[in-house]
mmCIF file with all atom_site columns, C-alpha atoms in Angstrom:
data_model
loop_
_atom_site.group_PDB
_atom_site.id
_atom_site.type_symbol
_atom_site.label_atom_id
_atom_site.label_alt_id
_atom_site.label_comp_id
_atom_site.label_asym_id
_atom_site.label_entity_id
_atom_site.label_seq_id
_atom_site.pdbx_PDB_ins_code
_atom_site.Cartn_x
_atom_site.Cartn_y
_atom_site.Cartn_z
_atom_site.occupancy
_atom_site.B_iso_or_equiv
_atom_site.pdbx_formal_charge
_atom_site.auth_seq_id
_atom_site.auth_comp_id
_atom_site.auth_asym_id
_atom_site.auth_atom_id
_atom_site.pdbx_PDB_model_num
ATOM 1   C CA . MET A 1 1   ? 70.036  -30.266 138.511 1.00 0.00 ? 1   MET A CA 1
ATOM 2   C CA . HIS A 1 2   ? 72.414  -32.735 136.825 1.00 0.00 ? 2   HIS A CA 1
ATOM 3   C CA . SER A 1 3   ? 75.405  -31.567 134.851 1.00 0.00 ? 3   SER A CA 1
ATOM 4   C CA . ILE A 1 4   ? 75.432  -32.227 131.118 1.00 0.00 ? 4   ILE A CA 1
ATOM 5   C CA . ARG A 1 5   ? 78.230  -34.775 131.552 1.00 0.00 ? 5   ARG A CA 1
ATOM 6   C CA . GLY A 1 6   ? 76.353  -36.507 134.392 1.00 0.00 ? 6   GLY A CA 1
ATOM 7   C CA . GLN A 1 7   ? 73.134  -36.589 132.418 1.00 0.00 ? 7   GLN A CA 1
ATOM 8   C CA . SER A 1 8   ? 74.899  -38.057 129.402 1.00 0.00 ? 8   SER A CA 1
ATOM 9   C CA . ALA A 1 9   ? 76.434  -40.736 131.640 1.00 0.00 ? 9   ALA A CA 1
ATOM 10  C CA . GLN A 1 10  ? 72.984  -41.582 133.037 1.00 0.00 ? 10  GLN A CA 1
ATOM 11  C CA . GLU A 1 11  ? 71.582  -41.959 129.551 1.00 0.00 ? 11  GLU A CA 1
ATOM 12  C CA . LYS A 1 12  ? 74.485  -44.202 128.536 1.00 0.00 ? 12  LYS A CA 1
ATOM 13  C CA . GLU A 1 13  ? 73.993  -46.427 131.574 1.00 0.00 ? 13  GLU A CA 1
ATOM 14  C CA . ALA A 1 14  ? 70.229  -46.636 130.959 1.00 0.00 ? 14  ALA A CA 1
ATOM 15  C CA . CYS A 1 15  ? 70.897  -47.471 127.315 1.00 0.00 ? 15  CYS A CA 1
ATOM 16  C CA . LYS A 1 16  ? 73.407  -50.178 128.246 1.00 0.00 ? 16  LYS A CA 1
ATOM 17  C CA . GLN A 1 17  ? 70.948  -51.784 130.663 1.00 0.00 ? 17  GLN A CA 1
ATOM 18  C CA . SER A 1 18  ? 68.042  -51.618 128.239 1.00 0.00 ? 18  SER A CA 1
ATOM 19  C CA . TRP A 1 19  ? 70.139  -52.860 125.317 1.00 0.00 ? 19  TRP A CA 1
ATOM 20  C CA . THR A 1 20  ? 71.314  -55.825 127.390 1.00 0.00 ? 20  THR A CA 1
ATOM 21  C CA . GLN A 1 21  ? 67.783  -56.638 128.522 1.00 0.00 ? 21  GLN A CA 1
ATOM 22  C CA . TYR A 1 22  ? 65.639  -55.809 125.478 1.00 0.00 ? 22  TYR A CA 1
ATOM 23  C CA . GLY A 1 23  ? 67.913  -55.227 122.496 1.00 0.00 ? 23  GLY A CA 1
ATOM 24  C CA . TYR A 1 24  ? 68.322  -52.220 120.241 1.00 0.00 ? 24  TYR A CA 1
ATOM 25  C CA . LYS A 1 25  ? 64.978  -52.324 118.461 1.00 0.00 ? 25  LYS A CA 1
ATOM 26  C CA . LYS A 1 26  ? 62.892  -52.627 121.641 1.00 0.00 ? 26  LYS A CA 1
ATOM 27  C CA . THR A 1 27  ? 64.757  -49.822 123.408 1.00 0.00 ? 27  THR A CA 1
ATOM 28  C CA . SER A 1 28  ? 62.998  -46.538 122.785 1.00 0.00 ? 28  SER A CA 1
ATOM 29  C CA . VAL A 1 29  ? 64.168  -42.998 123.340 1.00 0.00 ? 29  VAL A CA 1
ATOM 30  C CA . ASP A 1 30  ? 60.917  -42.348 125.248 1.00 0.00 ? 30  ASP A CA 1
ATOM 31  C CA . ASP A 1 31  ? 61.643  -45.179 127.690 1.00 0.00 ? 31  ASP A CA 1
ATOM 32  C CA . LEU A 1 32  ? 65.254  -44.057 128.159 1.00 0.00 ? 32  LEU A CA 1
ATOM 33  C CA . CYS A 1 33  ? 64.096  -40.497 128.843 1.00 0.00 ? 33  CYS A CA 1
ATOM 34  C CA . LYS A 1 34  ? 61.593  -41.725 131.440 1.00 0.00 ? 34  LYS A CA 1
ATOM 35  C CA . GLN A 1 35  ? 64.293  -43.842 133.097 1.00 0.00 ? 35  GLN A CA 1
ATOM 36  C CA . VAL A 1 36  ? 66.660  -40.922 133.560 1.00 0.00 ? 36  VAL A CA 1
ATOM 37  C CA . GLY A 1 37  ? 63.974  -38.295 134.132 1.00 0.00 ? 37  GLY A CA 1
ATOM 38  C CA . ILE A 1 38  ? 64.514  -36.001 131.155 1.00 0.00 ? 38  ILE A CA 1
ATOM 39  C CA . SER A 1 39  ? 62.405  -34.787 128.267 1.00 0.00 ? 39  SER A CA 1
ATOM 40  C CA . LYS A 1 40  ? 62.845  -36.104 124.761 1.00 0.00 ? 40  LYS A CA 1
ATOM 41  C CA . GLY A 1 41  ? 64.030  -32.635 123.773 1.00 0.00 ? 41  GLY A CA 1
ATOM 42  C CA . ALA A 1 42  ? 66.752  -32.793 126.410 1.00 0.00 ? 42  ALA A CA 1
ATOM 43  C CA . PHE A 1 43  ? 67.818  -36.195 125.056 1.00 0.00 ? 43  PHE A CA 1
ATOM 44  C CA . TYR A 1 44  ? 68.443  -34.630 121.658 1.00 0.00 ? 44  TYR A CA 1
ATOM 45  C CA . LEU A 1 45  ? 70.631  -31.968 123.260 1.00 0.00 ? 45  LEU A CA 1
ATOM 46  C CA . PHE A 1 46  ? 73.013  -34.787 124.214 1.00 0.00 ? 46  PHE A CA 1
ATOM 47  C CA . PHE A 1 47  ? 72.617  -37.156 121.256 1.00 0.00 ? 47  PHE A CA 1
ATOM 48  C CA . GLU A 1 48  ? 71.582  -36.472 117.670 1.00 0.00 ? 48  GLU A CA 1
ATOM 49  C CA . SER A 1 49  ? 69.746  -39.804 117.466 1.00 0.00 ? 49  SER A CA 1
ATOM 50  C CA . LYS A 1 50  ? 69.075  -43.102 119.186 1.00 0.00 ? 50  LYS A CA 1
ATOM 51  C CA . GLU A 1 51  ? 71.772  -44.624 116.990 1.00 0.00 ? 51  GLU A CA 1
ATOM 52  C CA . ALA A 1 52  ? 74.297  -42.012 118.137 1.00 0.00 ? 52  ALA A CA 1
ATOM 53  C CA . LEU A 1 53  ? 73.634  -43.033 121.746 1.00 0.00 ? 53  LEU A CA 1
ATOM 54  C CA . PHE A 1 54  ? 74.001  -46.733 120.960 1.00 0.00 ? 54  PHE A CA 1
ATOM 55  C CA . CYS A 1 55  ? 77.237  -46.067 119.066 1.00 0.00 ? 55  CYS A CA 1
ATOM 56  C CA . GLU A 1 56  ? 78.580  -44.083 122.041 1.00 0.00 ? 56  GLU A CA 1
ATOM 57  C CA . VAL A 1 57  ? 77.587  -46.833 124.465 1.00 0.00 ? 57  VAL A CA 1
ATOM 58  C CA . LEU A 1 58  ? 79.139  -49.625 122.406 1.00 0.00 ? 58  LEU A CA 1
ATOM 59  C CA . CYS A 1 59  ? 82.410  -47.759 121.947 1.00 0.00 ? 59  CYS A CA 1
ATOM 60  C CA . PHE A 1 60  ? 82.489  -46.626 125.582 1.00 0.00 ? 60  PHE A CA 1
ATOM 61  C CA . VAL A 1 61  ? 81.936  -50.151 126.935 1.00 0.00 ? 61  VAL A CA 1
ATOM 62  C CA . GLN A 1 62  ? 84.550  -51.608 124.589 1.00 0.00 ? 62  GLN A CA 1
ATOM 63  C CA . GLU A 1 63  ? 87.032  -48.913 125.614 1.00 0.00 ? 63  GLU A CA 1
ATOM 64  C CA . GLN A 1 64  ? 86.399  -49.547 129.322 1.00 0.00 ? 64  GLN A CA 1
ATOM 65  C CA . ILE A 1 65  ? 86.926  -53.284 128.841 1.00 0.00 ? 65  ILE A CA 1
ATOM 66  C CA . CYS A 1 66  ? 90.116  -52.782 126.818 1.00 0.00 ? 66  CYS A CA 1
ATOM 67  C CA . ASN A 1 67  ? 91.521  -50.347 129.375 1.00 0.00 ? 67  ASN A CA 1
ATOM 68  C CA . ALA A 1 68  ? 90.792  -52.744 132.244 1.00 0.00 ? 68  ALA A CA 1
ATOM 69  C CA . ALA A 1 69  ? 92.315  -55.660 130.302 1.00 0.00 ? 69  ALA A CA 1
ATOM 70  C CA . LEU A 1 70  ? 95.392  -53.578 129.457 1.00 0.00 ? 70  LEU A CA 1
ATOM 71  C CA . GLU A 1 71  ? 95.862  -52.787 133.155 1.00 0.00 ? 71  GLU A CA 1
ATOM 72  C CA . VAL A 1 72  ? 95.875  -56.516 133.895 1.00 0.00 ? 72  VAL A CA 1
ATOM 73  C CA . ILE A 1 73  ? 98.316  -57.267 131.068 1.00 0.00 ? 73  ILE A CA 1
ATOM 74  C CA . GLU A 1 74  ? 100.641 -54.469 132.175 1.00 0.00 ? 74  GLU A CA 1
ATOM 75  C CA . LYS A 1 75  ? 100.447 -55.590 135.808 1.00 0.00 ? 75  LYS A CA 1
ATOM 76  C CA . TYR A 1 76  ? 101.730 -59.095 134.983 1.00 0.00 ? 76  TYR A CA 1
ATOM 77  C CA . LYS A 1 77  ? 103.703 -58.373 131.756 1.00 0.00 ? 77  LYS A CA 1
ATOM 78  C CA . GLU A 1 78  ? 103.655 -62.016 130.689 1.00 0.00 ? 78  GLU A CA 1
ATOM 79  C CA . LYS A 1 79  ? 101.340 -64.617 129.150 1.00 0.00 ? 79  LYS A CA 1
ATOM 80  C CA . HIS A 1 80  ? 99.450  -65.305 132.369 1.00 0.00 ? 80  HIS A CA 1
ATOM 81  C CA . GLY A 1 81  ? 98.515  -61.635 132.457 1.00 0.00 ? 81  GLY A CA 1
ATOM 82  C CA . VAL A 1 82  ? 96.974  -62.155 129.019 1.00 0.00 ? 82  VAL A CA 1
ATOM 83  C CA . ALA A 1 83  ? 95.042  -65.119 130.405 1.00 0.00 ? 83  ALA A CA 1
ATOM 84  C CA . GLU A 1 84  ? 93.700  -62.993 133.267 1.00 0.00 ? 84  GLU A CA 1
ATOM 85  C CA . ALA A 1 85  ? 92.833  -60.192 130.834 1.00 0.00 ? 85  ALA A CA 1
ATOM 86  C CA . LEU A 1 86  ? 90.913  -62.638 128.642 1.00 0.00 ? 86  LEU A CA 1
ATOM 87  C CA . LYS A 1 87  ? 88.971  -63.842 131.678 1.00 0.00 ? 87  LYS A CA 1
ATOM 88  C CA . LEU A 1 88  ? 88.099  -60.238 132.521 1.00 0.00 ? 88  LEU A CA 1
ATOM 89  C CA . ILE A 1 89  ? 86.961  -59.586 128.928 1.00 0.00 ? 89  ILE A CA 1
ATOM 90  C CA . TYR A 1 90  ? 84.832  -62.736 128.886 1.00 0.00 ? 90  TYR A CA 1
ATOM 91  C CA . ARG A 1 91  ? 83.118  -61.765 132.125 1.00 0.00 ? 91  ARG A CA 1
ATOM 92  C CA . GLU A 1 92  ? 82.369  -58.290 130.796 1.00 0.00 ? 92  GLU A CA 1
ATOM 93  C CA . TYR A 1 93  ? 80.916  -59.787 127.618 1.00 0.00 ? 93  TYR A CA 1
ATOM 94  C CA . ASP A 1 94  ? 78.754  -61.981 129.809 1.00 0.00 ? 94  ASP A CA 1
ATOM 95  C CA . LYS A 1 95  ? 77.350  -58.861 131.518 1.00 0.00 ? 95  LYS A CA 1
ATOM 96  C CA . ASN A 1 96  ? 76.838  -56.983 128.225 1.00 0.00 ? 96  ASN A CA 1
ATOM 97  C CA . ASN A 1 97  ? 75.346  -59.407 125.719 1.00 0.00 ? 97  ASN A CA 1
ATOM 98  C CA . PHE A 1 98  ? 75.059  -56.731 123.020 1.00 0.00 ? 98  PHE A CA 1
ATOM 99  C CA . LEU A 1 99  ? 78.842  -57.028 122.632 1.00 0.00 ? 99  LEU A CA 1
ATOM 100 C CA . TYR A 1 100 ? 78.623  -60.501 121.148 1.00 0.00 ? 100 TYR A CA 1
ATOM 101 C CA . HIS A 1 101 ? 75.302  -60.497 119.315 1.00 0.00 ? 101 HIS A CA 1
ATOM 102 C CA . SER A 1 102 ? 76.758  -58.725 116.294 1.00 0.00 ? 102 SER A CA 1
ATOM 103 C CA . ASP A 1 103 ? 75.276  -61.360 113.999 1.00 0.00 ? 103 ASP A CA 1
ATOM 104 C CA . SER A 1 104 ? 71.724  -60.783 115.231 1.00 0.00 ? 104 SER A CA 1
ATOM 105 C CA . THR A 1 105 ? 69.007  -59.066 113.215 1.00 0.00 ? 105 THR A CA 1
ATOM 106 C CA . ASP A 1 106 ? 68.746  -56.490 115.990 1.00 0.00 ? 106 ASP A CA 1
ATOM 107 C CA . PHE A 1 107 ? 72.419  -55.535 115.621 1.00 0.00 ? 107 PHE A CA 1
ATOM 108 C CA . THR A 1 108 ? 72.161  -55.498 111.821 1.00 0.00 ? 108 THR A CA 1
ATOM 109 C CA . ILE A 1 109 ? 69.256  -53.041 112.059 1.00 0.00 ? 109 ILE A CA 1
ATOM 110 C CA . LEU A 1 110 ? 71.387  -50.769 114.252 1.00 0.00 ? 110 LEU A CA 1
ATOM 111 C CA . MET A 1 111 ? 74.400  -50.988 111.941 1.00 0.00 ? 111 MET A CA 1
ATOM 112 C CA . ASN A 1 112 ? 72.250  -50.178 108.907 1.00 0.00 ? 112 ASN A CA 1
ATOM 113 C CA . LYS A 1 113 ? 70.988  -47.007 110.598 1.00 0.00 ? 113 LYS A CA 1
ATOM 114 C CA . LEU A 1 114 ? 74.404  -45.711 111.619 1.00 0.00 ? 114 LEU A CA 1
ATOM 115 C CA . SER A 1 115 ? 76.085  -42.915 109.750 1.00 0.00 ? 115 SER A CA 1
ATOM 116 C CA . GLU A 1 116 ? 79.320  -43.731 107.948 1.00 0.00 ? 116 GLU A CA 1
ATOM 117 C CA . GLU A 1 117 ? 81.215  -41.891 110.676 1.00 0.00 ? 117 GLU A CA 1
ATOM 118 C CA . GLN A 1 118 ? 79.488  -43.878 113.456 1.00 0.00 ? 118 GLN A CA 1
ATOM 119 C CA . ALA A 1 119 ? 80.129  -47.203 111.695 1.00 0.00 ? 119 ALA A CA 1
ATOM 120 C CA . LYS A 1 120 ? 83.797  -46.255 111.341 1.00 0.00 ? 120 LYS A CA 1
ATOM 121 C CA . LYS A 1 121 ? 83.962  -45.364 115.038 1.00 0.00 ? 121 LYS A CA 1
ATOM 122 C CA . ILE A 1 122 ? 82.623  -48.836 115.939 1.00 0.00 ? 122 ILE A CA 1
ATOM 123 C CA . GLU A 1 123 ? 85.091  -50.489 113.556 1.00 0.00 ? 123 GLU A CA 1
ATOM 124 C CA . GLU A 1 124 ? 87.976  -48.586 115.184 1.00 0.00 ? 124 GLU A CA 1
ATOM 125 C CA . SER A 1 125 ? 86.679  -49.562 118.613 1.00 0.00 ? 125 SER A CA 1
ATOM 126 C CA . ASN A 1 126 ? 86.643  -53.225 117.588 1.00 0.00 ? 126 ASN A CA 1
ATOM 127 C CA . TYR A 1 127 ? 90.217  -52.940 116.325 1.00 0.00 ? 127 TYR A CA 1
ATOM 128 C CA . MET A 1 128 ? 91.320  -51.581 119.714 1.00 0.00 ? 128 MET A CA 1
ATOM 129 C CA . SER A 1 129 ? 90.983  -55.022 121.308 1.00 0.00 ? 129 SER A CA 1
ATOM 130 C CA . GLN A 1 130 ? 93.172  -56.606 118.626 1.00 0.00 ? 130 GLN A CA 1
ATOM 131 C CA . ARG A 1 131 ? 95.923  -54.083 119.307 1.00 0.00 ? 131 ARG A CA 1
ATOM 132 C CA . LEU A 1 132 ? 95.659  -55.007 122.971 1.00 0.00 ? 132 LEU A CA 1
ATOM 133 C CA . PHE A 1 133 ? 97.034  -58.489 122.236 1.00 0.00 ? 133 PHE A CA 1
ATOM 134 C CA . LEU A 1 134 ? 99.353  -57.575 119.376 1.00 0.00 ? 134 LEU A CA 1
ATOM 135 C CA . SER A 1 135 ? 101.235 -54.546 120.622 1.00 0.00 ? 135 SER A CA 1
ATOM 136 C CA . GLN A 1 136 ? 102.805 -55.614 123.916 1.00 0.00 ? 136 GLN A CA 1
ATOM 137 C CA . PRO A 1 137 ? 106.622 -55.620 123.526 1.00 0.00 ? 137 PRO A CA 1
ATOM 138 C CA . TYR A 1 138 ? 107.103 -58.107 126.376 1.00 0.00 ? 138 TYR A CA 1
ATOM 139 C CA . LEU A 1 139 ? 104.751 -60.682 124.812 1.00 0.00 ? 139 LEU A CA 1
ATOM 140 C CA . LYS A 1 140 ? 105.705 -62.870 121.869 1.00 0.00 ? 140 LYS A CA 1
ATOM 141 C CA . PHE A 1 141 ? 103.484 -65.302 120.031 1.00 0.00 ? 141 PHE A CA 1
ATOM 142 C CA . LYS A 1 142 ? 104.595 -68.898 119.490 1.00 0.00 ? 142 LYS A CA 1
ATOM 143 C CA . VAL A 1 143 ? 102.265 -69.089 116.504 1.00 0.00 ? 143 VAL A CA 1
ATOM 144 C CA . ASP A 1 144 ? 101.315 -66.826 113.619 1.00 0.00 ? 144 ASP A CA 1
ATOM 145 C CA . ALA A 1 145 ? 99.682  -63.629 114.946 1.00 0.00 ? 145 ALA A CA 1
ATOM 146 C CA . ASP A 1 146 ? 96.558  -64.133 112.814 1.00 0.00 ? 146 ASP A CA 1
ATOM 147 C CA . LEU A 1 147 ? 96.130  -67.651 114.186 1.00 0.00 ? 147 LEU A CA 1
ATOM 148 C CA . ALA A 1 148 ? 96.629  -66.399 117.746 1.00 0.00 ? 148 ALA A CA 1
ATOM 149 C CA . MET A 1 149 ? 94.059  -63.620 117.235 1.00 0.00 ? 149 MET A CA 1
ATOM 150 C CA . SER A 1 150 ? 91.626  -66.120 115.705 1.00 0.00 ? 150 SER A CA 1
ATOM 151 C CA . VAL A 1 151 ? 92.022  -68.409 118.726 1.00 0.00 ? 151 VAL A CA 1
ATOM 152 C CA . ILE A 1 152 ? 91.523  -65.506 121.142 1.00 0.00 ? 152 ILE A CA 1
ATOM 153 C CA . TYR A 1 153 ? 88.456  -64.284 119.257 1.00 0.00 ? 153 TYR A CA 1
ATOM 154 C CA . SER A 1 154 ? 87.039  -67.830 119.100 1.00 0.00 ? 154 SER A CA 1
ATOM 155 C CA . LEU A 1 155 ? 87.543  -68.273 122.823 1.00 0.00 ? 155 LEU A CA 1
ATOM 156 C CA . ILE A 1 156 ? 85.681  -65.085 123.665 1.00 0.00 ? 156 ILE A CA 1
ATOM 157 C CA . MET A 1 157 ? 82.913  -65.736 121.137 1.00 0.00 ? 157 MET A CA 1
ATOM 158 C CA . ASN A 1 158 ? 82.336  -69.127 122.712 1.00 0.00 ? 158 ASN A CA 1
ATOM 159 C CA . ILE A 1 159 ? 80.148  -67.119 125.076 1.00 0.00 ? 159 ILE A CA 1
ATOM 160 C CA . LYS A 1 160 ? 77.396  -67.567 122.487 1.00 0.00 ? 160 LYS A CA 1
ATOM 161 C CA . ASN A 1 161 ? 77.302  -71.240 123.528 1.00 0.00 ? 161 ASN A CA 1
ATOM 162 C CA . LYS A 1 162 ? 77.145  -70.575 127.266 1.00 0.00 ? 162 LYS A CA 1
ATOM 163 C CA . ASP A 1 163 ? 73.555  -71.779 127.674 1.00 0.00 ? 163 ASP A CA 1
ATOM 164 C CA . ILE A 1 164 ? 74.111  -75.145 125.997 1.00 0.00 ? 164 ILE A CA 1
ATOM 165 C CA . LEU A 1 165 ? 77.296  -76.222 127.748 1.00 0.00 ? 165 LEU A CA 1
ATOM 166 C CA . PRO A 1 166 ? 76.942  -79.132 130.180 1.00 0.00 ? 166 PRO A CA 1
ATOM 167 C CA . ARG A 1 167 ? 79.306  -77.377 132.610 1.00 0.00 ? 167 ARG A CA 1
ATOM 168 C CA . ASP A 1 168 ? 79.462  -73.800 133.915 1.00 0.00 ? 168 ASP A CA 1
ATOM 169 C CA . HIS A 1 169 ? 80.562  -71.582 131.042 1.00 0.00 ? 169 HIS A CA 1
ATOM 170 C CA . MET A 1 170 ? 82.917  -69.465 133.194 1.00 0.00 ? 170 MET A CA 1
ATOM 171 C CA . GLU A 1 171 ? 84.700  -72.554 134.458 1.00 0.00 ? 171 GLU A CA 1
ATOM 172 C CA . THR A 1 172 ? 84.877  -73.893 130.898 1.00 0.00 ? 172 THR A CA 1
ATOM 173 C CA . PHE A 1 173 ? 86.284  -70.626 129.554 1.00 0.00 ? 173 PHE A CA 1
ATOM 174 C CA . ASP A 1 174 ? 88.879  -70.352 132.310 1.00 0.00 ? 174 ASP A CA 1
ATOM 175 C CA . PHE A 1 175 ? 90.007  -73.933 131.661 1.00 0.00 ? 175 PHE A CA 1
ATOM 176 C CA . MET A 1 176 ? 90.371  -73.288 127.925 1.00 0.00 ? 176 MET A CA 1
ATOM 177 C CA . VAL A 1 177 ? 92.326  -70.069 128.450 1.00 0.00 ? 177 VAL A CA 1
ATOM 178 C CA . ASP A 1 178 ? 94.605  -71.561 131.091 1.00 0.00 ? 178 ASP A CA 1
ATOM 179 C CA . HIS A 1 179 ? 95.459  -74.470 128.799 1.00 0.00 ? 179 HIS A CA 1
ATOM 180 C CA . LEU A 1 180 ? 95.748  -72.580 125.532 1.00 0.00 ? 180 LEU A CA 1
ATOM 181 C CA . ILE A 1 181 ? 97.814  -69.631 126.734 1.00 0.00 ? 181 ILE A CA 1
ATOM 182 C CA . ASP A 1 182 ? 101.012 -71.704 126.766 1.00 0.00 ? 182 ASP A CA 1
ATOM 183 C CA . SER A 1 183 ? 100.392 -72.675 123.143 1.00 0.00 ? 183 SER A CA 1
ATOM 184 C CA . LEU A 1 184 ? 99.887  -69.075 122.028 1.00 0.00 ? 184 LEU A CA 1
ATOM 185 C CA . TYR A 1 185 ? 102.618 -67.162 123.881 1.00 0.00 ? 185 TYR A CA 1
ATOM 186 C CA . GLU A 1 186 ? 106.237 -67.835 124.753 1.00 0.00 ? 186 GLU A CA 1
#
């Protein structure tokens, strides 16, 4: 018998995999329950709705990525640590495409079904990554903070173009980060 915490973790992992592969709309509670070997009733002991699970997964994945990136930044405590953290974030986005398809119809459907509290939780989770780059006392921007954040966001969101680039998108991203980091940070 699995513990409640272990079962919840299994459901989150199954959701993450299904969301990455099929999207929100095509991921059903029935399929998730079959994947982890629980009844639909048991699912609703852990999550009040499919949307609650997706909200939990999105926030959990974003938190994991931010924590891992923060570890890298704190390890180096200088602009090249930021560059390595950005590379880590980009690679995680590549593994979890639901993180960057926020403009898709599928994501809009999810957002429209979320409670106000769940939508706020996602908004706060999104803000966490901004704080990651803005709140390090040993890092100072050379440019306006809003411009720096816009550049960082644009770099990461370039993942949406990964399939049309003539060169490997990871190599392209790494090159851009390595060359832009000196323009963003002292």
